Structure formats: C-alpha cells, structure tokens
Coordinates of C-alpha atoms in Angstrom, one line a residue:
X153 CA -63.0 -41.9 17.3
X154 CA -60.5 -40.0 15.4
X155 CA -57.7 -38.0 16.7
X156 CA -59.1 -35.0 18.9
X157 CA -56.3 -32.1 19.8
X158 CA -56.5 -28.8 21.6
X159 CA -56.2 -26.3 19.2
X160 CA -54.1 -23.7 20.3
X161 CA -52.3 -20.8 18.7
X162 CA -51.1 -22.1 15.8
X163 CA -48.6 -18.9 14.8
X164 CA -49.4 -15.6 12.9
X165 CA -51.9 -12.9 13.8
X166 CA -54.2 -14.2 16.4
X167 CA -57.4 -12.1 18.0
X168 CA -58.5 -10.3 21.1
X169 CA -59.1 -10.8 24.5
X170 CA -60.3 -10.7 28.6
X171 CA -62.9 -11.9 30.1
X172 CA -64.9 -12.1 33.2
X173 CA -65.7 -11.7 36.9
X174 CA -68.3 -9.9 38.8
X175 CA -71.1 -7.3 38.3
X176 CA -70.6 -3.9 39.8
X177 CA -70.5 -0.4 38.9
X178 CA -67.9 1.8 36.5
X179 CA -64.1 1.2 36.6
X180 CA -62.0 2.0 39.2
X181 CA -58.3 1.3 39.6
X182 CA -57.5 -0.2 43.1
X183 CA -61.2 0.0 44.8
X184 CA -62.0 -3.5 45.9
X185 CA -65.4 -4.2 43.9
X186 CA -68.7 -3.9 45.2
X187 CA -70.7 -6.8 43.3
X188 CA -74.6 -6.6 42.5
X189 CA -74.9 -10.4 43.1
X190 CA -72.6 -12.4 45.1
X191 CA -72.6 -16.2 43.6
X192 CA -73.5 -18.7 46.3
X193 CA -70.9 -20.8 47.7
X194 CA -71.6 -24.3 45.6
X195 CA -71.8 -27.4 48.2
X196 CA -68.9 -30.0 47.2
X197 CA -70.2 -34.0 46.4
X198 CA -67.5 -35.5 48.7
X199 CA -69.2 -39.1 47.5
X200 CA -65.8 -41.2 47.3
X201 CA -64.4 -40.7 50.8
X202 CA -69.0 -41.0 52.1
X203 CA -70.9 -43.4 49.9
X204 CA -73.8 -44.2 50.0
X205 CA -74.7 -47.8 51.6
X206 CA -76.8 -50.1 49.7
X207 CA -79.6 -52.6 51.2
X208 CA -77.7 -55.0 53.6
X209 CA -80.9 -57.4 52.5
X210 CA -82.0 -58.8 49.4
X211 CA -85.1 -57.2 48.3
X212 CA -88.1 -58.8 47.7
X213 CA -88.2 -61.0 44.7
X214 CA -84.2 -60.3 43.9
X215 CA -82.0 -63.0 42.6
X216 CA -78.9 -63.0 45.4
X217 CA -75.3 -63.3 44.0
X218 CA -72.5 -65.2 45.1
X219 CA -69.4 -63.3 45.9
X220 CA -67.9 -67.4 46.0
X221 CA -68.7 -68.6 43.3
X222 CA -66.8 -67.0 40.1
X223 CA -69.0 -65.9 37.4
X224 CA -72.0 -66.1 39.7
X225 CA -73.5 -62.4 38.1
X226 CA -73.0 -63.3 34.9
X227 CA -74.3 -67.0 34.7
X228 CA -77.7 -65.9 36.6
X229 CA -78.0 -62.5 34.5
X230 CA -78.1 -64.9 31.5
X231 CA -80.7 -67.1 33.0
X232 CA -82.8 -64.9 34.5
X233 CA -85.6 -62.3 32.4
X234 CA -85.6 -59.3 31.5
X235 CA -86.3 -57.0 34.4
X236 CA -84.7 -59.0 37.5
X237 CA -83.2 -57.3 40.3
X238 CA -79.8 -58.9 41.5
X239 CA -78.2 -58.1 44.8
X240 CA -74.5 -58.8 45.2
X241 CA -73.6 -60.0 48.7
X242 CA -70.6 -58.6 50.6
X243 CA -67.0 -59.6 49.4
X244 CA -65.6 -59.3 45.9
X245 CA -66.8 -61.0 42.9
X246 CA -65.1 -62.5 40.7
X247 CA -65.8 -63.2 36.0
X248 CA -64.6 -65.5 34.6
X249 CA -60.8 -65.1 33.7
X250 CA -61.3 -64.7 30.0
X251 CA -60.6 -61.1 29.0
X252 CA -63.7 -60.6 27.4
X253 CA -66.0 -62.2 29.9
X254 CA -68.7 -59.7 31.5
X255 CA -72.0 -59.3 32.5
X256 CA -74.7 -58.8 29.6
X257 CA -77.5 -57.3 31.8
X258 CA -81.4 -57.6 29.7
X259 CA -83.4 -54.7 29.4
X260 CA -84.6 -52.9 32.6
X261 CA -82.2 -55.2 34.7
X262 CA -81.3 -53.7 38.1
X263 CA -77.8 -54.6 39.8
X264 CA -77.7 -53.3 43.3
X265 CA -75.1 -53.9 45.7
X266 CA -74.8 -55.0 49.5
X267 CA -72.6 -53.1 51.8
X268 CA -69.1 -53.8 50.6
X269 CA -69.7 -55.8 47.3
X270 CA -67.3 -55.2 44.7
X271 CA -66.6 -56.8 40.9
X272 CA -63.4 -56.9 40.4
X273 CA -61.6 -57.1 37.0
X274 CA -58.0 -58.4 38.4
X275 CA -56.9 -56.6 35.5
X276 CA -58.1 -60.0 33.8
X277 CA -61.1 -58.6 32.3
X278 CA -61.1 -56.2 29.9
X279 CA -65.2 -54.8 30.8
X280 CA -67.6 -55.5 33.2
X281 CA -71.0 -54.5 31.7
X282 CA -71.5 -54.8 28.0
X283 CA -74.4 -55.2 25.5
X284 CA -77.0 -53.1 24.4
X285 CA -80.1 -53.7 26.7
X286 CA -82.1 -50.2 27.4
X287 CA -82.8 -48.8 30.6
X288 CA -80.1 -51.0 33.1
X289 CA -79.5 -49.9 36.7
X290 CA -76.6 -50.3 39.0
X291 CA -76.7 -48.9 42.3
X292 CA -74.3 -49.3 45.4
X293 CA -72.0 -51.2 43.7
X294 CA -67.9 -50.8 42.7
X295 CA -66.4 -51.7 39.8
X296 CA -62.9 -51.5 39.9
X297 CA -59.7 -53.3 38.4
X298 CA -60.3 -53.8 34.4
X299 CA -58.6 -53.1 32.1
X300 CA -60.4 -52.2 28.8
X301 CA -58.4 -50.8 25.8
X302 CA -57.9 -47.4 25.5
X303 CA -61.4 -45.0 24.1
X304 CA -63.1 -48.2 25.7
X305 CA -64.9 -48.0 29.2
X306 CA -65.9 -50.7 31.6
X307 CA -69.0 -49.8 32.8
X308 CA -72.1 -49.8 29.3
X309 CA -69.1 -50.6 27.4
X310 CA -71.3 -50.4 24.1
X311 CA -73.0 -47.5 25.0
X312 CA -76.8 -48.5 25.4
X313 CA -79.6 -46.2 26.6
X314 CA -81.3 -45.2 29.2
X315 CA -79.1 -46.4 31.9
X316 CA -78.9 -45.5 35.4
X317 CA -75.7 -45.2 37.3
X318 CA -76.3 -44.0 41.3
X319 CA -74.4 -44.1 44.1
X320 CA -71.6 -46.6 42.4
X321 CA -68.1 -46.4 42.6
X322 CA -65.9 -47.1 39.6
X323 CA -62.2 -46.8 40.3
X324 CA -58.9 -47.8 39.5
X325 CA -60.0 -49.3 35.7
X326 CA -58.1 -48.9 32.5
X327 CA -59.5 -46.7 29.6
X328 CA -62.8 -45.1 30.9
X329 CA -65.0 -46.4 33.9
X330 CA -67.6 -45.6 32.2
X331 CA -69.2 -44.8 28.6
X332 CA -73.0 -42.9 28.1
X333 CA -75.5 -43.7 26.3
X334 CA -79.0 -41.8 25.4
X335 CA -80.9 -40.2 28.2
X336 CA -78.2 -42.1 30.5
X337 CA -78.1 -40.5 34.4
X338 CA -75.1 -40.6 36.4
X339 CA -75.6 -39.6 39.9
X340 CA -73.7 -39.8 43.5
X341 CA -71.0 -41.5 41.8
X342 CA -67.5 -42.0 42.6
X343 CA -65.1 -41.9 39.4
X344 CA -62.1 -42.1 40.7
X345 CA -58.5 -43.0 39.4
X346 CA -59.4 -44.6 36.1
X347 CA -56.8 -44.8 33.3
X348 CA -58.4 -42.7 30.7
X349 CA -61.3 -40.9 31.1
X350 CA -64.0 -41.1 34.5
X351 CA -66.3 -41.4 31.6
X352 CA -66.8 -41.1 27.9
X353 CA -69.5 -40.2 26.8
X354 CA -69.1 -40.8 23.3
X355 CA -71.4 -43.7 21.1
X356 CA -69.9 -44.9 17.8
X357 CA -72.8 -44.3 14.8
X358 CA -75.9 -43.0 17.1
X359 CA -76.9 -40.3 19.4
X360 CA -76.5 -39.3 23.0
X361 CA -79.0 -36.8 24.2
X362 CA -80.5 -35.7 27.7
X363 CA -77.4 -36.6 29.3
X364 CA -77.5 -35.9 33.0
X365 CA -74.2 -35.7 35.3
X366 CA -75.2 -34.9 38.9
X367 CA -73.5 -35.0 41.9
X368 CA -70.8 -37.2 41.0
X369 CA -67.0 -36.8 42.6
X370 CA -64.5 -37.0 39.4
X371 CA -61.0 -37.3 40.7
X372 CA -57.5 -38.2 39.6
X373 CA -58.5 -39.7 36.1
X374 CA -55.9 -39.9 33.3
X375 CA -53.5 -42.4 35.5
X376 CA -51.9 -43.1 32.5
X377 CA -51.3 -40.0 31.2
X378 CA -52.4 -40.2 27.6
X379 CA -51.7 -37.0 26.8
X380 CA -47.9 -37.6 27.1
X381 CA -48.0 -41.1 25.4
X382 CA -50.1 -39.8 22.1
X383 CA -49.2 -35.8 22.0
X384 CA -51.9 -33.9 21.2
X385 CA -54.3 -37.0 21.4
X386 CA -57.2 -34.7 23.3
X387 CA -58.1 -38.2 24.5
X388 CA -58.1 -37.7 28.5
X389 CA -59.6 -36.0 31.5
X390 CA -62.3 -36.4 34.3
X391 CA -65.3 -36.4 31.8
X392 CA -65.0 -36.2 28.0
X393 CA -68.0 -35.2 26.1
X394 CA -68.4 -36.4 21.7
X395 CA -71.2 -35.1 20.2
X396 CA -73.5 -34.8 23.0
X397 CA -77.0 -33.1 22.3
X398 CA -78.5 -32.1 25.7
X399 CA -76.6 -32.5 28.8
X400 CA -77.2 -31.2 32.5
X401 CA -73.8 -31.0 34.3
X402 CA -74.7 -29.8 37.7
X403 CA -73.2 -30.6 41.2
X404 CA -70.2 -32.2 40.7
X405 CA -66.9 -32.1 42.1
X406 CA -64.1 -32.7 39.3
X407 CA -60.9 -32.2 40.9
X408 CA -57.4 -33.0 41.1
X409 CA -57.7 -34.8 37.3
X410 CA -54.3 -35.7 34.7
X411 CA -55.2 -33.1 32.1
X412 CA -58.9 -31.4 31.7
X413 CA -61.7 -31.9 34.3
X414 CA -64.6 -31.6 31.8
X415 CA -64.0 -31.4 28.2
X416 CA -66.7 -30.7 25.3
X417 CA -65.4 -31.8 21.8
X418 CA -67.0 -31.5 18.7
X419 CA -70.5 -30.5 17.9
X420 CA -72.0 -31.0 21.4
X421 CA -75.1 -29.0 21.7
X422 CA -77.1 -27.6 24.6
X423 CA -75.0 -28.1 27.5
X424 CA -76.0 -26.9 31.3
X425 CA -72.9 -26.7 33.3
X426 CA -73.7 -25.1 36.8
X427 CA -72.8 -25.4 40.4
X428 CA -70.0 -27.8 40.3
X429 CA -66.8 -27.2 41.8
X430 CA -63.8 -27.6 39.5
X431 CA -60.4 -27.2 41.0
X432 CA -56.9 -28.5 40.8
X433 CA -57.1 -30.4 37.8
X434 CA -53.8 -30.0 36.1
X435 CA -55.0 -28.3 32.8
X436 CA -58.2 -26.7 31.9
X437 CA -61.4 -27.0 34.4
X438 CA -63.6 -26.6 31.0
X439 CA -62.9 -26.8 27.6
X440 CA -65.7 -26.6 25.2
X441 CA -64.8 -27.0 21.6
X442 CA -66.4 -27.0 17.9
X443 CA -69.8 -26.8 20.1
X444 CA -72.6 -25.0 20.3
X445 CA -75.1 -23.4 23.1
X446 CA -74.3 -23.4 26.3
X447 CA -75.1 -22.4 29.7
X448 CA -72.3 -22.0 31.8
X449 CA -73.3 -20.7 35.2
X450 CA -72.9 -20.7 39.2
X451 CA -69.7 -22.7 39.2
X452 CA -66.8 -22.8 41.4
X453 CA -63.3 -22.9 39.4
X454 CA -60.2 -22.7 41.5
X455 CA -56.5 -23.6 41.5
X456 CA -57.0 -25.0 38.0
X457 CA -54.1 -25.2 34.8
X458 CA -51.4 -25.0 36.8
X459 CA -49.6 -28.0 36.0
X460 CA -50.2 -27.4 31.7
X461 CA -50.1 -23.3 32.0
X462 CA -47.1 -23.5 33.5
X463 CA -45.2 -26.0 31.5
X464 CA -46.1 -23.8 28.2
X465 CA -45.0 -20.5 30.1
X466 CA -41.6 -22.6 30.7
X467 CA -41.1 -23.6 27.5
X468 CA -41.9 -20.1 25.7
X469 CA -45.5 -20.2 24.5
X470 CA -47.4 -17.0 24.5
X471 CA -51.0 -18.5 23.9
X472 CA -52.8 -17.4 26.8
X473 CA -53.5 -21.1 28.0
X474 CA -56.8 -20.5 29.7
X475 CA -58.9 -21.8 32.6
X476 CA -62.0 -22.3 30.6
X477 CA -61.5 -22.9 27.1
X478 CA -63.9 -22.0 24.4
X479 CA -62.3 -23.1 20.9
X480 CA -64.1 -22.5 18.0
X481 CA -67.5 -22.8 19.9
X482 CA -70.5 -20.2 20.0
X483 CA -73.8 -20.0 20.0
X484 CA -76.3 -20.6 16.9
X485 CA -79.9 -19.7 16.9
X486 CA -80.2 -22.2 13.7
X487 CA -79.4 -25.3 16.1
X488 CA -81.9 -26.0 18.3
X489 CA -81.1 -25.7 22.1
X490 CA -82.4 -24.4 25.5
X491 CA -80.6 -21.6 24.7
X492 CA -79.6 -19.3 21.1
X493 CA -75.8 -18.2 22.4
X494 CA -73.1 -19.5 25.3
X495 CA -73.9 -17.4 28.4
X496 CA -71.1 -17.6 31.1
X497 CA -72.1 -15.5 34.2
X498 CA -72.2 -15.9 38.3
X499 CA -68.9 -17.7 38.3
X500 CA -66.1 -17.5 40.8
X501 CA -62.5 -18.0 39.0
X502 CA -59.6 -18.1 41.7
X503 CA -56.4 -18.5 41.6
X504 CA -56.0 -20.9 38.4
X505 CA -53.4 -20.2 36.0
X506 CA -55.1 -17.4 33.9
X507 CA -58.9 -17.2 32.9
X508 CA -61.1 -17.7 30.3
X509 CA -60.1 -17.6 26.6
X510 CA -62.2 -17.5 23.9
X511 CA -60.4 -18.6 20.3
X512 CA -60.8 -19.6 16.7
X513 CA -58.1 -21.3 14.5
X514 CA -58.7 -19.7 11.2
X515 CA -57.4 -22.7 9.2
X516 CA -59.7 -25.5 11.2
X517 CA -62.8 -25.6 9.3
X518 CA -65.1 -28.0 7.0
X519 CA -63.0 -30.3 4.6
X520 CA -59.3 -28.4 5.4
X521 CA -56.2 -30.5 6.4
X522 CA -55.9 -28.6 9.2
X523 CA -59.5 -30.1 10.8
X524 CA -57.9 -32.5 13.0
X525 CA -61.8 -33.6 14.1
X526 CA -61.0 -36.4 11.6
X527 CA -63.4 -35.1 8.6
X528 CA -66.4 -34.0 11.0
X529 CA -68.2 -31.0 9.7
X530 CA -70.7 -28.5 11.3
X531 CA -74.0 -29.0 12.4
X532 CA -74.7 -26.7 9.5
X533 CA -73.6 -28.5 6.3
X534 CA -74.4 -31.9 6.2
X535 CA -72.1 -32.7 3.4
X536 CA -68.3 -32.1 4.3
X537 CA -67.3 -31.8 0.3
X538 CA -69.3 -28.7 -0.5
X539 CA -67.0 -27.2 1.7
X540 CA -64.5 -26.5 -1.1
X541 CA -63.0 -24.0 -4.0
X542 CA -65.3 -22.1 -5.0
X543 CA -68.6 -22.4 -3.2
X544 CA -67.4 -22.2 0.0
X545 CA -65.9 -18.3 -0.4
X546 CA -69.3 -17.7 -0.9
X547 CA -72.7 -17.4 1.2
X548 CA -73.7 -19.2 2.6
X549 CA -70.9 -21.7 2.8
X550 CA -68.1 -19.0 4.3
X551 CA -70.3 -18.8 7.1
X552 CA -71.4 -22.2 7.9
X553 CA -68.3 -24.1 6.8
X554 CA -66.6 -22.7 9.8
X555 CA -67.3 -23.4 13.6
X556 CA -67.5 -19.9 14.8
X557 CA -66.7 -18.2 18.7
X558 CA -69.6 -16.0 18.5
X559 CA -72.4 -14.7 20.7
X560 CA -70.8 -15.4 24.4
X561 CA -72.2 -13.0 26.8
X562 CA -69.9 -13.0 29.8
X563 CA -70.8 -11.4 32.7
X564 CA -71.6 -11.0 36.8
X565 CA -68.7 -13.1 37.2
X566 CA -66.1 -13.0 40.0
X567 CA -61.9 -13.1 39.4
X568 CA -59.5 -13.5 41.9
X569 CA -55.8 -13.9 41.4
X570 CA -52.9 -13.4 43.6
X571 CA -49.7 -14.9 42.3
X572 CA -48.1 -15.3 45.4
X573 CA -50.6 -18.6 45.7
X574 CA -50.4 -20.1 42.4
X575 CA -46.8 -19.4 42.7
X576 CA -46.1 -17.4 39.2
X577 CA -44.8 -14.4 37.6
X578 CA -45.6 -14.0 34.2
X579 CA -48.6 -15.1 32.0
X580 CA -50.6 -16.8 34.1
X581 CA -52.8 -13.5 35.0
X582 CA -54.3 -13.5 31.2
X583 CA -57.8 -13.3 29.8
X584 CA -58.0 -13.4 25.8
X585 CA -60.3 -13.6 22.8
X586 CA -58.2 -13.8 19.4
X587 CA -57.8 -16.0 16.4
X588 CA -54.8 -17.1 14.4
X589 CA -53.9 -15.2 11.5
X590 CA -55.2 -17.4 8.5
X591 CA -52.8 -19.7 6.4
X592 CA -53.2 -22.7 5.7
X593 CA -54.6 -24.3 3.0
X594 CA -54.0 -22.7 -0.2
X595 CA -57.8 -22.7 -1.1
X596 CA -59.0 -21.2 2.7
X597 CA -61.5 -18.1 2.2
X598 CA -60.5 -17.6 5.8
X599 CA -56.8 -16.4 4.9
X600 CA -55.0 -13.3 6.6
X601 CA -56.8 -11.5 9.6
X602 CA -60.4 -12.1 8.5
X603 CA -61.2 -14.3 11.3
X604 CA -59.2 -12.6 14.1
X605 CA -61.3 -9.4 13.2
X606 CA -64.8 -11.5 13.4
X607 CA -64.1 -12.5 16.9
X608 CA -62.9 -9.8 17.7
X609 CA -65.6 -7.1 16.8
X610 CA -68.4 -9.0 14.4
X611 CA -69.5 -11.8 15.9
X612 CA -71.5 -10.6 19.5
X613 CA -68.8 -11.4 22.3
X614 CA -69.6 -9.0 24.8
X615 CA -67.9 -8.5 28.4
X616 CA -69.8 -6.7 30.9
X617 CA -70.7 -6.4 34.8
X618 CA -67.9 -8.3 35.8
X619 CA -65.3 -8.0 38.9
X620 CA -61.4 -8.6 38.7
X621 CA -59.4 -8.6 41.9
X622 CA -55.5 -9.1 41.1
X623 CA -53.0 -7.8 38.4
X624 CA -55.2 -9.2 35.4
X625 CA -54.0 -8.3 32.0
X626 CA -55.8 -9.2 28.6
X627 CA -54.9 -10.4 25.2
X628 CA -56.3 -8.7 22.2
X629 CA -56.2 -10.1 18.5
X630 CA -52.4 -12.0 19.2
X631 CA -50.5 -13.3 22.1
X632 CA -48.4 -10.6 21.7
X633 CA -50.7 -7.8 21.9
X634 CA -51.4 -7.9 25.9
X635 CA -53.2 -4.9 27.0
X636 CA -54.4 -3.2 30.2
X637 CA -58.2 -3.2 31.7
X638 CA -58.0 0.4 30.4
X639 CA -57.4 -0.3 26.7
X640 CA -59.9 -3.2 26.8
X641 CA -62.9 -0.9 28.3
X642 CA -61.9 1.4 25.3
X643 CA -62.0 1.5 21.6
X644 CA -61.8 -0.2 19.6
X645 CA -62.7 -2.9 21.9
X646 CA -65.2 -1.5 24.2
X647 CA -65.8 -4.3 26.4
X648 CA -66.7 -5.2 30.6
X649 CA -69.1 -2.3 30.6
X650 CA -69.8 -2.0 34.2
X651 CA -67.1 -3.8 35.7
X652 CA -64.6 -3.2 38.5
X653 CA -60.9 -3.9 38.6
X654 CA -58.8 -3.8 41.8
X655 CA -55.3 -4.6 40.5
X656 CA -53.6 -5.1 44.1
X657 CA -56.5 -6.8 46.1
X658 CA -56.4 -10.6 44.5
X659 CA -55.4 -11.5 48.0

C-alpha cells in the first residue's frame, strides 16, 4: 500500500460550502424547526463490555483443542481435513513462540470457542490466522496480544474469501486485528484497542466485494498513534476501507477511536453506511475519499473531531476540518453501483466539531505529482499515462482524469450544535463545499478556479430539506469566504431549499 494522506486545503482559492440537517418548511431565523421525518434513535452494539457465549460443549463431530498443550490449534488444523470444526476449551492458548507461527485453517474450517478461550499472541507472534483457504469461520473466540507489522492484521492476515467473523473479540493486537477478504462478514464483533487499524480491509493485487460490517463495537483503535509517527500517513482509524466494491456498513458502534472511525480511500464503490452510531472518535466519524456511490443514511454522528478540529483551529488552519469528509468523491452513473450519486439524508449530527464538507483538490488527479494515492487512477481510465499533455485538456480525459465531488444530494438531515458542550469558540460551527484554487503541476488543465467553480455550481450538489439548530456558519469556494444561512439559501448558491435554521436553539 502506498502512502494515503487526507487531502485538505492545500492554499489558494478553494470552493463553497454547508451542508445538512433536517427536512422542514422555508427559513426562519430563531424558530426551532419543525422536521417532516424525525430519524429513529439507532440502537448501540455494546458487544465488548456483553459478548456473546459460545458452546460450553464440543459439538458433535468437532476436534477439541488443548488450551495446555502449546500449538495444540495449529498442529490439529494441519492434520485434520478440510471442513473440521474445532472447539477451543476454556483458558488461553498458546503458538508456538516463533514469530511467524499461526494457524493455517483449510477451506470451510470452523474455529469456535468455549466460554473464556483466548489465543494469545504474547506479543511473540506476529499473526494468528493466515493462508488463503476460502470460506473460514471463527466464532466466540478472542484473539488478542500479536504483534503483526504495521498495514499487516492478525486475524486473515492474507486476506482470503469468504470468511466469517461473529461474535469474536480481537483486542489489544499490533497493526490491524483484522484484514477482509471477498464477500467476508464481520458481525457482533469486538475490535477493540488494536495498534493500527480494527480492520483493514484492503487485499494486495485482487478484489474485495460484498463486504458486510454489522453490528460490530469499534473502539479505541490507533494505540499507537500512526498518524503522529508517519505525518500524513492516512494509515489509522477504527475501520479503513482500499478499494472496496460493495460494502454494507450497518449497526455498528465506532467510537472513542485515535484518528477516523470509518475511513473510505480510494476508489471504493457502492458503500451502504446506515444506522451506526459514530461518536467521540478524535477526528472524522466518516471520511470517504477518491470514491464513488454511496449511501449514507440513518446514522447517529455525535461528539466527533474534537481532538483533530481543534488542534488545526489552534494552530491557524482555516480548512473547515469536517465531521464527515467527502474528498474528491461523487457519484458516477458510468460505475456500476446500487446507487448512480452519494445520497446523505436522515442523519443526526451533534455537537462534533463542525459538519460535513464536501472538497476537491484541484491538483490531485490521474498521473500529477500531487496524487499522493501512489499512481492509482480512476475507475474511468485504465491507463494512468494517458492522463498527460495534451490529451488530457481534452474530452474526454479532463473529465475522467480527475476524481470529481459531484452529484451528493444532502438532505432531511438533523444539526445540532451548542458550543458550550464541545467547548469552542471559533470554527468548529462550519459546513463547506469548495476546492483549492489550481496550481500545481505545470501541465494541469485544472489550473486557477476551474475546479472550485465545478463543485461549486456544475457538478449537481444540492442542499435541501434540512434542519440546523445552533450558530452554524458555511464556507463557500475558500476558507476565507464564510457566509451566513442567508447568503447560502441565495444566489448565486441557492442551496437548503426547504430547510430551517434556529441560530440560538443548539442546546
């Protein structure tokens, strides 16, 4: 994996502004909203601190491990067909004390655990499952205490398919707990206080697709605080999605993360993110970025960013350092999906450090310098050097050399800020769409305020039937052009048709 950055405001012109919160009728200064649809209070998956107890027998016809005898799992996984079922007794078993020593489970393998079995790295062992068998189970077990190297996880170390991760709790691990592989389901799962990442899902030279996340807990990941060790790695936080094409994200609990709870980077496709509950992770709840089609609905987002928003209001930075992040990601009817656009609506956003931003830097695109997706290209042009003086100033290479913030619909979504509880001032009330203004390289088509202007009025990002409560401000086409609700419902922006603002009732 190369390295993978946030992309914030690089310097120059950027583009325009605000977002969401909850349908209602025409604008009204200081008239607590009256919404058409209230979005349901989301249930939270409080799976680490109540999990799930597996059999406290063998069952029939399972192979019973040995929490005695060292190396037990492995030794009888490697004797034993494909298919078996192992159950691990209670008490903690043990690998052999070579790092690389693991378990290398056969296809359709099931690993289920007793009441209170655990394998146990002792930060000896670098991962616990590896190999590349299909369609693996492990159920009611915990993995905890190895120490694979960083962008490596534990748990499908080599990313093999169709595995199924339930009830299991993977904790205290270096790197990630856990990597994805095609059709892989994660489910009732505890992720909790792993070095890197809760999981990666990311597979070197194939696919991932119908990805499913559900009802998993995601807590305190990051422990060792990559982002401050490699600046601008973009290599942490509770779930980090790489080129992911269908994934349902639903019912999870990410919260209280180093960095980003979930984060989408580069060309992921089709993502359904709904009814989780995302709250005090210390940067972003959501960033999805150089991605395409999503569905972003029903979700509970509170007390997020304020860790990361503050420290850049601290040291200066106007960027409106958003919530949920969308960075050069839009939707495209020319890649297939369950959806043609990124539809964000029925949301309830309180009291994080600012809201949503939508974004484009004008100089990241196909074959630039400035690309720092380490030579990746769109899911438009196949080959990266066409993207170059002179074809690409023309159609239809401007166009699709570029990942583009277009076609986000943002509405019936619910705002709530009052400073007084996240404890802020300034520039933490901000909602933005905008774009840098275009240097960088010499050759760009995309110089000077071309790209600001497209997201800001050409490319379908529309605003409507929201509600804000609090002092909410937006950002239009720069950081330094902040704006009232006002001049954002009005030309030349025109947008949140429909929606209510009550500046003094974020309380």
């Amino acid at each position: 994996m190369g390295s993978k950055r946030r992309h914030w405001a690089w310097a120059a012109a950027p583009l325009t502004l605000a977002l969401l919160a909850m349908a209602g009728c025409e604008s009204t200064p200081d008239v607590e909203a009256k919404p058409t649809a209230t979005p349901s209070a989301t249930p939270v998956a409080r799976v680490c601190a109540e999990p799930a107890a597996g059999p406290v027998k063998a069952p029939a016809g399972a192979v019973t491990v040995d929490p005695a005898v060292v190396g037990d799992l492995a030794a009888k996984t490697k004797s034993s067909p494909p298919g078996t079922t192992f159950w691990l007794r209670p008490g903690r078993h043990r690998l052999d004390p070579d790092r690389y020593a693991q378990v290398i489970p056969k296809k359709g393998n099931r690993y289920l655990g007793a009441p209170g079995a655990v394998l146990d790295g002792r930060k000896k062992n670098q991962y616990a499952f590896g190999g590349t068998a299909r369609d693996v189970t492990l159920r009611y077990l915990t993995v905890q205490g190895f120490v694979a190297p960083q962008n490596e996880g534990v748990v499908n170390h080599d990313s093999a398919d169709g595995w199924v991760i339930e009830h299991a709790t993977i904790q205290h691990n270096s790197g990630a707990g856990l990597m994805a592989g095609d059709h892989q389901r994660v489910r009732a799962s505890c992720l909790r206080g792993n070095g890197q990442y809760g999981m990666n899902a990311y597979k070197s030279g194939g696919r991932i697709g119908g990805l499913v996340v559900e009802g998993n807990e995601v807590v305190g990941n990051n422990t060792g605080d990559w982002e401050r060790r490699r600046k601008g790695c973009g290599c942490t936080g509770g779930i980090k999605f790489w080129a992911v094409n269908g994934a349902d994200v639903r019912g999870n609990w990410v919260h209280d993360n180093r960095g980003t709870g979930l984060w989408a980077d580069t060309n992921n496709n089709d993502f359904r993110i709904e009814t989780n509950v995302l709250e005090a992770n210390d940067g972003a709840a959501l960033i999805y970025e150089t991605s395409y089609n999503a569905v972003i609905r029903n979700n509970t987002i509170r007390r997020n960013n304020w860790v990361e928003g503050r420290r850049a209001a601290d040291r200066g930075d106007t960027f409106p350092f958003a919530t949920v992040y969308l960075s050069e990601s839009g939707g495209e009817p020319r890649v297939r999906a369950r959806t043609d656009k990124i539809e964000i609506y029925r949301n309830v956003l309180e009291n994080n450090w600012s809201g949503i931003t939508l974004w484009e830097n004008a100089d990241r695109f196909c074959n630039s310098p400035a690309n720092t997706s380490s030579g990746d290209c769109t899911l438009l042009v196949r080959d990266t050097d066409r993207c170059a003086k002179p074809a690409i100033a023309t159609a239809p290479l401007y166009a699709d050399c570029r990942w583009k913030t277009q076609r986000v619909d943002i509405h019936n979504n619910r705002f709530v800020l009052d400073k007084s509880v996240v404890k802020c001032t300034v520039k933490c009330d901000r909602m933005a769409v905008l774009a840098n203004y275009g240097t960088y390289p010499d050759w760009s088509p995309y110089q000077g305020e071309r790209v600001a202007e497209a997201i800001t009025g050409e490319q379908h990002n529309r605003w409507h039937d929201n509600t804000y409560l609090g002092p909410w401000q937006f950002v239009a086409h720069d950081p330094s052009r902040v704006i009232d609700s006002g001049q954002w419902q009005s030309t030349p922006y025109q947008q949140d048709a429909g929606s209510t603002f009550a500046p003094r009732a974020g309380g």
